[in-house]
CSV table of C-alpha atoms in Angstrom, one decimal:
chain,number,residue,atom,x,y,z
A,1,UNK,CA,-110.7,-20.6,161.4
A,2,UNK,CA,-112.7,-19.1,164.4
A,3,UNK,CA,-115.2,-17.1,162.1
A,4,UNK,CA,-115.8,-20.9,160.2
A,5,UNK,CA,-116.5,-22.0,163.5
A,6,UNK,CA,-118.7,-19.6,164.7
A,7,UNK,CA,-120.6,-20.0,161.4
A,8,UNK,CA,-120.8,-23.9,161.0
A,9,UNK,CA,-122.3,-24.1,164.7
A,10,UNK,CA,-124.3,-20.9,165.0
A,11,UNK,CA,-122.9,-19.4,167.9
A,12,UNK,CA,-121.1,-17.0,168.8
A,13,UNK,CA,-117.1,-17.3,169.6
A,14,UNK,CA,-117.0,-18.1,173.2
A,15,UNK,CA,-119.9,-20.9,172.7
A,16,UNK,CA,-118.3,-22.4,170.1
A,17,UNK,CA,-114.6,-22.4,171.5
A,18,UNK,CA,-116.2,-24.3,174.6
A,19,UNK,CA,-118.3,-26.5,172.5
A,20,UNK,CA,-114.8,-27.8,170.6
A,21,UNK,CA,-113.1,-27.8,173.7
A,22,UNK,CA,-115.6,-30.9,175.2
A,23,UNK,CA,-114.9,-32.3,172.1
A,24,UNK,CA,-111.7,-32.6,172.3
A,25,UNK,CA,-112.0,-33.8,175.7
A,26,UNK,CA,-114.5,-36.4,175.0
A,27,UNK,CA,-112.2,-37.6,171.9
A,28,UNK,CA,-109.4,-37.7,174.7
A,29,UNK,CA,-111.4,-39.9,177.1
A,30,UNK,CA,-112.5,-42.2,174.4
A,31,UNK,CA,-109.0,-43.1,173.3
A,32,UNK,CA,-108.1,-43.7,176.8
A,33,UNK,CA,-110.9,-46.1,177.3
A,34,UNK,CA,-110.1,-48.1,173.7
A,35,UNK,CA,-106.6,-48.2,174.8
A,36,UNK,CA,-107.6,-50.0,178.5
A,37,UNK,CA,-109.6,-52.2,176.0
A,38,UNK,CA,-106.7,-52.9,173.8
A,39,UNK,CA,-104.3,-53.5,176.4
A,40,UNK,CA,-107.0,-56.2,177.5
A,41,UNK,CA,-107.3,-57.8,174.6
A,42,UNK,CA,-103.4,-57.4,174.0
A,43,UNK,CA,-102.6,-59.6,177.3
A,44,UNK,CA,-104.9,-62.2,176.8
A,45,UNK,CA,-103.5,-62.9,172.8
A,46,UNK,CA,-100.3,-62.9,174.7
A,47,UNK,CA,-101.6,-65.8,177.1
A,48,UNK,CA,-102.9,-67.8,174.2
A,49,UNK,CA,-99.6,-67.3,172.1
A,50,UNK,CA,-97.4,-68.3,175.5
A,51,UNK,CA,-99.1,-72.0,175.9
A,52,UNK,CA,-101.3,-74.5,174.8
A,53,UNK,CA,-104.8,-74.2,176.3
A,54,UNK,CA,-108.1,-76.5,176.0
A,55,UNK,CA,-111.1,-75.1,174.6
A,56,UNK,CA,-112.6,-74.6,178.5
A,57,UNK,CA,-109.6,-72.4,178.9
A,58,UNK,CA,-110.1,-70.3,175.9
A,59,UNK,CA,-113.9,-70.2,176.3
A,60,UNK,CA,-112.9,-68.4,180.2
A,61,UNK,CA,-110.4,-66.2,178.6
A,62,UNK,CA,-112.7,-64.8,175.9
A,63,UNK,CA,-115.1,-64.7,178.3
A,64,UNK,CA,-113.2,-62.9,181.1
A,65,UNK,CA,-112.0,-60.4,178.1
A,66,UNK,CA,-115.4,-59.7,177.0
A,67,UNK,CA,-116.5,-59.0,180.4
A,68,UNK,CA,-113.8,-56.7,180.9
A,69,UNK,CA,-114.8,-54.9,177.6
A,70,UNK,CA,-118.6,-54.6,178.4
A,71,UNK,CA,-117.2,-53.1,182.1
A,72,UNK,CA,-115.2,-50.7,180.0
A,73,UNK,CA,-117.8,-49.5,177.8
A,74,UNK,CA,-120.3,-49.5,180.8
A,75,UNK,CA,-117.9,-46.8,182.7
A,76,UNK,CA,-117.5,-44.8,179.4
A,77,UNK,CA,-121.6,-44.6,178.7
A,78,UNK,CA,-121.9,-43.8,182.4
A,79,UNK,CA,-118.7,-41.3,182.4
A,80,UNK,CA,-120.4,-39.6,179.1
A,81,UNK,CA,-123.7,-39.5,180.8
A,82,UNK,CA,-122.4,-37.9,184.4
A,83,UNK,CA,-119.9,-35.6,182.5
A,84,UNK,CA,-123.4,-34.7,180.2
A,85,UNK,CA,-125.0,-34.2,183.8
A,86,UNK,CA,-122.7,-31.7,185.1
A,87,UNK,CA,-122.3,-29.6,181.9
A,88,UNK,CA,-125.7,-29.2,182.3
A,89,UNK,CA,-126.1,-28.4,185.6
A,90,UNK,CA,-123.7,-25.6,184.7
A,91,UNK,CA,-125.5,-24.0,182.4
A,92,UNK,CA,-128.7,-23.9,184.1
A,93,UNK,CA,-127.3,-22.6,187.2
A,94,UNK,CA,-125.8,-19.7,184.5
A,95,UNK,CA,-129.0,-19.3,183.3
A,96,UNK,CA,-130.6,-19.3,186.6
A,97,UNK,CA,-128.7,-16.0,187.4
A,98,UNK,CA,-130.3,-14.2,184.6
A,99,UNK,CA,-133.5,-15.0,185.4
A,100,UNK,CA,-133.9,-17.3,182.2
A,101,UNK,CA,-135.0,-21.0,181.8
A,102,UNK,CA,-133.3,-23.4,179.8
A,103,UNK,CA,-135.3,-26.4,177.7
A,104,UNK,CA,-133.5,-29.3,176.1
A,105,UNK,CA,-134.9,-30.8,172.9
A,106,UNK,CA,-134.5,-34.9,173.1
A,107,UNK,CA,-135.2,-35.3,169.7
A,108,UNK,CA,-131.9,-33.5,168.8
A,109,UNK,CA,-129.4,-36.0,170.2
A,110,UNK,CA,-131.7,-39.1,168.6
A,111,UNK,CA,-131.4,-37.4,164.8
A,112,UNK,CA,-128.3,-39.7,163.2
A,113,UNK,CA,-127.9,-37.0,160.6
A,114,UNK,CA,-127.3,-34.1,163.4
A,115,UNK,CA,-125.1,-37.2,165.1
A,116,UNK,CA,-123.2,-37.4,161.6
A,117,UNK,CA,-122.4,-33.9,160.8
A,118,UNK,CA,-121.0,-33.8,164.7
A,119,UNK,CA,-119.0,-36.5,164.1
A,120,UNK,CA,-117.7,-35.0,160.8
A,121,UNK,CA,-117.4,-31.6,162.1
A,122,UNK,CA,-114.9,-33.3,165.4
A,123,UNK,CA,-112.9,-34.9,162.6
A,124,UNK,CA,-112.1,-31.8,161.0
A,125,UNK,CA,-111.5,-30.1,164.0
A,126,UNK,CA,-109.1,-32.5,165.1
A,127,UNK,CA,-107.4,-32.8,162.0
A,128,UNK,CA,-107.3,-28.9,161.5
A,129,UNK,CA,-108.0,-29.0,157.8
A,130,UNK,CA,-108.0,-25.6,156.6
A,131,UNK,CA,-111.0,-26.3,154.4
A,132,UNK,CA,-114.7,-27.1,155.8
A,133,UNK,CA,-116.2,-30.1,154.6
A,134,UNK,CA,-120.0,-28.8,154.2
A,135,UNK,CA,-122.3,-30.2,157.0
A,136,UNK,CA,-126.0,-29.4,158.5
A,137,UNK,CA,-124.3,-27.5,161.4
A,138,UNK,CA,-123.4,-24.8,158.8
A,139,UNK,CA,-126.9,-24.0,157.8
A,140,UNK,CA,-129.3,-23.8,160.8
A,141,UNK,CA,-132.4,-23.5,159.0
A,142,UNK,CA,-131.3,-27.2,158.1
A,143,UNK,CA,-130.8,-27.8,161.4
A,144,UNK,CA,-134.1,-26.5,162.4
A,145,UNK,CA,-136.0,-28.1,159.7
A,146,UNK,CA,-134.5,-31.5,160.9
A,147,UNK,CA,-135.1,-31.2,164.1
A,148,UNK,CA,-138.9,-30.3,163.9
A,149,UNK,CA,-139.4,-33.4,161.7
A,150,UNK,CA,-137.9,-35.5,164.5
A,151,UNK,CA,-139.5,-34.1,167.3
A,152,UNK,CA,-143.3,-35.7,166.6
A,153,UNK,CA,-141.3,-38.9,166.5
A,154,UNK,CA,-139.7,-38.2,169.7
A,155,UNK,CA,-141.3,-35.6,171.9
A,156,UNK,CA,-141.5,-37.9,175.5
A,157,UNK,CA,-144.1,-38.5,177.7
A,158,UNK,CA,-141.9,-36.0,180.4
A,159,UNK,CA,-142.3,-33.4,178.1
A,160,UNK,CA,-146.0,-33.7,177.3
A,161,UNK,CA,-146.5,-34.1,181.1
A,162,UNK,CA,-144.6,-31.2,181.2
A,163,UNK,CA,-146.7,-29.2,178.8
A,164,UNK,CA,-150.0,-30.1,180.3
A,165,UNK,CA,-148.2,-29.1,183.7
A,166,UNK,CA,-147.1,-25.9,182.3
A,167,UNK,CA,-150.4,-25.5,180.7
A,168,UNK,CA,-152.5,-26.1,184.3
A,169,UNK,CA,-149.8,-23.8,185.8
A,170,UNK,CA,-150.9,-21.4,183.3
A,171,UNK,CA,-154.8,-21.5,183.9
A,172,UNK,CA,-154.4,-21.2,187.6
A,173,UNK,CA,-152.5,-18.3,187.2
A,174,UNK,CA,-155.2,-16.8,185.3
A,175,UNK,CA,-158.0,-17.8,186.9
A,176,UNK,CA,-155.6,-16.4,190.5
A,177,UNK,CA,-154.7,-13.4,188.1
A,178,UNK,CA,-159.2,-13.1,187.8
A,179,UNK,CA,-159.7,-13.5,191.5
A,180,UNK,CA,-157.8,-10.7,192.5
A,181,UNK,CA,-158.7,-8.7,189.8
A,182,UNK,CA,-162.0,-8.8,190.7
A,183,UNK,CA,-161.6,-8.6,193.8
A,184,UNK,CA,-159.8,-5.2,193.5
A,185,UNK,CA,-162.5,-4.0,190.7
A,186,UNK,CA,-164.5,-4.6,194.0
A,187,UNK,CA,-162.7,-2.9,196.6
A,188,UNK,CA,-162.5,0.2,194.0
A,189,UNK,CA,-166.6,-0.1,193.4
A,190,UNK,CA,-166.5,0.6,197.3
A,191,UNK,CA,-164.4,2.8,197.8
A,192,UNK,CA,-165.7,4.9,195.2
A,193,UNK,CA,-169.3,4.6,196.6
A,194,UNK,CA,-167.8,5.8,200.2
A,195,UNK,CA,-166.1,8.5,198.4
A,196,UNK,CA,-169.5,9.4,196.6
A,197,UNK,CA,-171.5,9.2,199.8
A,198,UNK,CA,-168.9,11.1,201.6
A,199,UNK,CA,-169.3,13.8,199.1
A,200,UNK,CA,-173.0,14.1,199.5
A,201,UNK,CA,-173.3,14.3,202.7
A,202,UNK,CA,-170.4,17.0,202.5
A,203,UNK,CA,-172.9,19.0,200.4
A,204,UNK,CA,-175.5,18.6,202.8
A,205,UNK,CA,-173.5,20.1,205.2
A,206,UNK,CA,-172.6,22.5,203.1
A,207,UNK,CA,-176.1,23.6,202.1
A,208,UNK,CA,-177.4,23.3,205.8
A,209,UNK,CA,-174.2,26.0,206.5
A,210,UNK,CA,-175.8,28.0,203.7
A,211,UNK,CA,-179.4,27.9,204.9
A,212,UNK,CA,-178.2,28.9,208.7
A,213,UNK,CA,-176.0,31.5,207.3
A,214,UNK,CA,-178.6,33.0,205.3
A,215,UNK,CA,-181.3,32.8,208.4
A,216,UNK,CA,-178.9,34.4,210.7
A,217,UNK,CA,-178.6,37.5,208.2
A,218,UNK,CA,-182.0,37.3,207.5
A,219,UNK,CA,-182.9,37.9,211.6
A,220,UNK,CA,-180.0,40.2,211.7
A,221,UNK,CA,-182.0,42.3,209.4
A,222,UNK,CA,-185.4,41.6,210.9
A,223,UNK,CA,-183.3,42.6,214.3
A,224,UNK,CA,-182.4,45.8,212.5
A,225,UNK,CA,-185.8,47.1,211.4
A,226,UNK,CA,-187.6,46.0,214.2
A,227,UNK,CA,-185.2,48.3,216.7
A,228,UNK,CA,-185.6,51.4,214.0
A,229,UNK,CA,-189.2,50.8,214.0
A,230,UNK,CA,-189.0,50.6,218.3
A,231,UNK,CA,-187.2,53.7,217.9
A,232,UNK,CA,-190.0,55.6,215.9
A,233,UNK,CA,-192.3,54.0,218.1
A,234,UNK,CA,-190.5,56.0,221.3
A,235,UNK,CA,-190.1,59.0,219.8
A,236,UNK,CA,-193.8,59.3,218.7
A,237,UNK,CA,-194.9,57.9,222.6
A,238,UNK,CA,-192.7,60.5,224.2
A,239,UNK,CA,-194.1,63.7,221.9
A,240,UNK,CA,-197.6,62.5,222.7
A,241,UNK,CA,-197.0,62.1,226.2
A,242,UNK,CA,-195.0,65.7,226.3
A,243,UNK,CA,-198.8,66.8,224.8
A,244,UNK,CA,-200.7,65.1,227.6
A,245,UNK,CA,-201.7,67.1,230.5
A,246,UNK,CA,-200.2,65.0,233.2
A,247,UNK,CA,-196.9,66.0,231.5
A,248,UNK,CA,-197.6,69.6,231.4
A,249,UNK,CA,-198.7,69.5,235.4
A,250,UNK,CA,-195.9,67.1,235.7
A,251,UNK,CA,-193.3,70.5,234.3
A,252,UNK,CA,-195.3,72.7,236.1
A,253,UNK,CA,-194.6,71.2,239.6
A,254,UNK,CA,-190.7,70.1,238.7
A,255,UNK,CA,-190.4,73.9,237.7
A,256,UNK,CA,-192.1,75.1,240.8
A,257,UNK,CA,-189.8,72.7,242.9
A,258,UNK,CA,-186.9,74.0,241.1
A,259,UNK,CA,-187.8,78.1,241.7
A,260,UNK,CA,-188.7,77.1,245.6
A,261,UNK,CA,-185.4,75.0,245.8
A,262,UNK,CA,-183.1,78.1,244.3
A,263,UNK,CA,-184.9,80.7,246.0
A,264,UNK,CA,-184.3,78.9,249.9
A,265,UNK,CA,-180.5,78.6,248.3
A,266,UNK,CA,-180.6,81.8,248.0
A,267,UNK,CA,-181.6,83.1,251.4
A,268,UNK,CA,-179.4,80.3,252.8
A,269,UNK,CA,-176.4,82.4,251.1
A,270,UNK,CA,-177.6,86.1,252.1
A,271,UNK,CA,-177.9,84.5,255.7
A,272,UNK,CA,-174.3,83.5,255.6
A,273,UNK,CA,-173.1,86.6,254.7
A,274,UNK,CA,-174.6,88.7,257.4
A,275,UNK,CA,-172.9,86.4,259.5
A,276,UNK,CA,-169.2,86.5,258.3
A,277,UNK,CA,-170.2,90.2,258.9
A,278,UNK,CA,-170.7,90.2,262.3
């Protein structure tokens, strides 16, 4: 019975075990409102059956009980349509926690055929025949097919407000979604240019690190050579200045100096002697 079920409404068992439970709740409201109505009608026959009354009388009594009837069915359209409300409400708020979006389709709830095979479908289930009288809920490409031939007939002005809402919503977001793509392309298009002009000028320095780097080895070597050559230079000034004759009378007299100086040493020590011998 629960796999029928599942397959006459296309859903799945938990959907369609709550779906049968409102009905049998709304079946269960509806009595109790036809019995309040019966019970109305019920005491006013038993007024007209207890006495004689003029046709004034009657006219307030069937007025009176068909005043109480239209109160009756007033609470039960307004009952359906709070009780409708709240269901609702439910499942939105469900739907809310997983991120999704419910949509109700009008156009549903105005198709009599749909209405019908409801009907039909809370008859069986409240009669619990064991065999399924074959409806539209059993086939939902049926139910589909019905439903988009009703809804050009009665697709509301909410919903095509709605749409063109939805559709505005949309165009914002993508013109928004533009903006700051574009402006990002733009921050990128600069940053990229300050990364390219950083580069560069890290090459220049690089380079000009080169160029001094390669100077200072260049005057290292120029340094180099120009001491050897200073070297030779010395060297060559002191042999032709050993070969001048300044030098050689220069020798002569630091060598005459030098025999004078060793020979007044020598007396000095030959003096001291003679002494110590005395």
């Amino acid at each position: 019975l629960q796999v029928r079920m599942e397959e006459e409404l296309a859903v799945n068992s938990s959907h369609a075990f709550s779906l049968c439970q409102y009905l049998a709740y709304s079946r269960g409201e509806r009595a109790s409102r036809v019995e309040t109505v019966k019970d109305v009608i019920s005491q006013q026959s038993k007024k007209i059956k207890e006495a004689h009354y003029t046709k004034e009388e009657v006219k307030r009594i069937l007025a009176t009980t068909s005043n109480l009837v239209e109160i009756e069915m007033n609470n039960e359209l307004i009952n359906i349509s709070h009780n409708t409300f709240l269901l609702l409400r439910q499942m939105m708020k469900q739907a809310e926690e997983t991120n999704a979006t419910l949509k109700m389709n009008l156009s549903e709830i105005q198709n009599l055929e749909l209405l019908k095979a409801v009907a039909q479908f809370e008859k069986e289930i409240h009669d619990k025949k064991a065999e399924r009288t074959a409806t539209i809920l059993k086939d939902p490409s049926l139910l589909d097919e019905s439903i988009k031939n009703l809804s050009s007939d009665f697709v509301s002005e909410f919903y095509r407000n709605d749409l063109i809402n939805l559709t505005n919503a949309l165009q914002k977001s993508s013109m928004d979604h533009d903006t700051s793509v574009s402006a990002l392309k733009q921050r990128m298009q600069t940053t990229e240019e300050k990364l390219a002009s950083e580069a560069k000028f890290r090459n220049q320095e690089q380079k000009r690190i080169n160029d001094m780097e390669k100077s200072q080895l260049e005057m290292e070597k120029r340094m180099r050579d120009i001491s050897e050559q200073l070297a030779l230079k010395e060297a060559e000034l002191e042999k032709k200045f050993q070969s001048t004759n300044t030098y050689i009378n220069m020798q002569k007299i630091l060598q005459s100096k030098n025999a004078i100086i060793q020979r007044m040493r020598a007396g000095k020590s030959n003096e001291d002697d003679i002494e110590a011998t005395d």
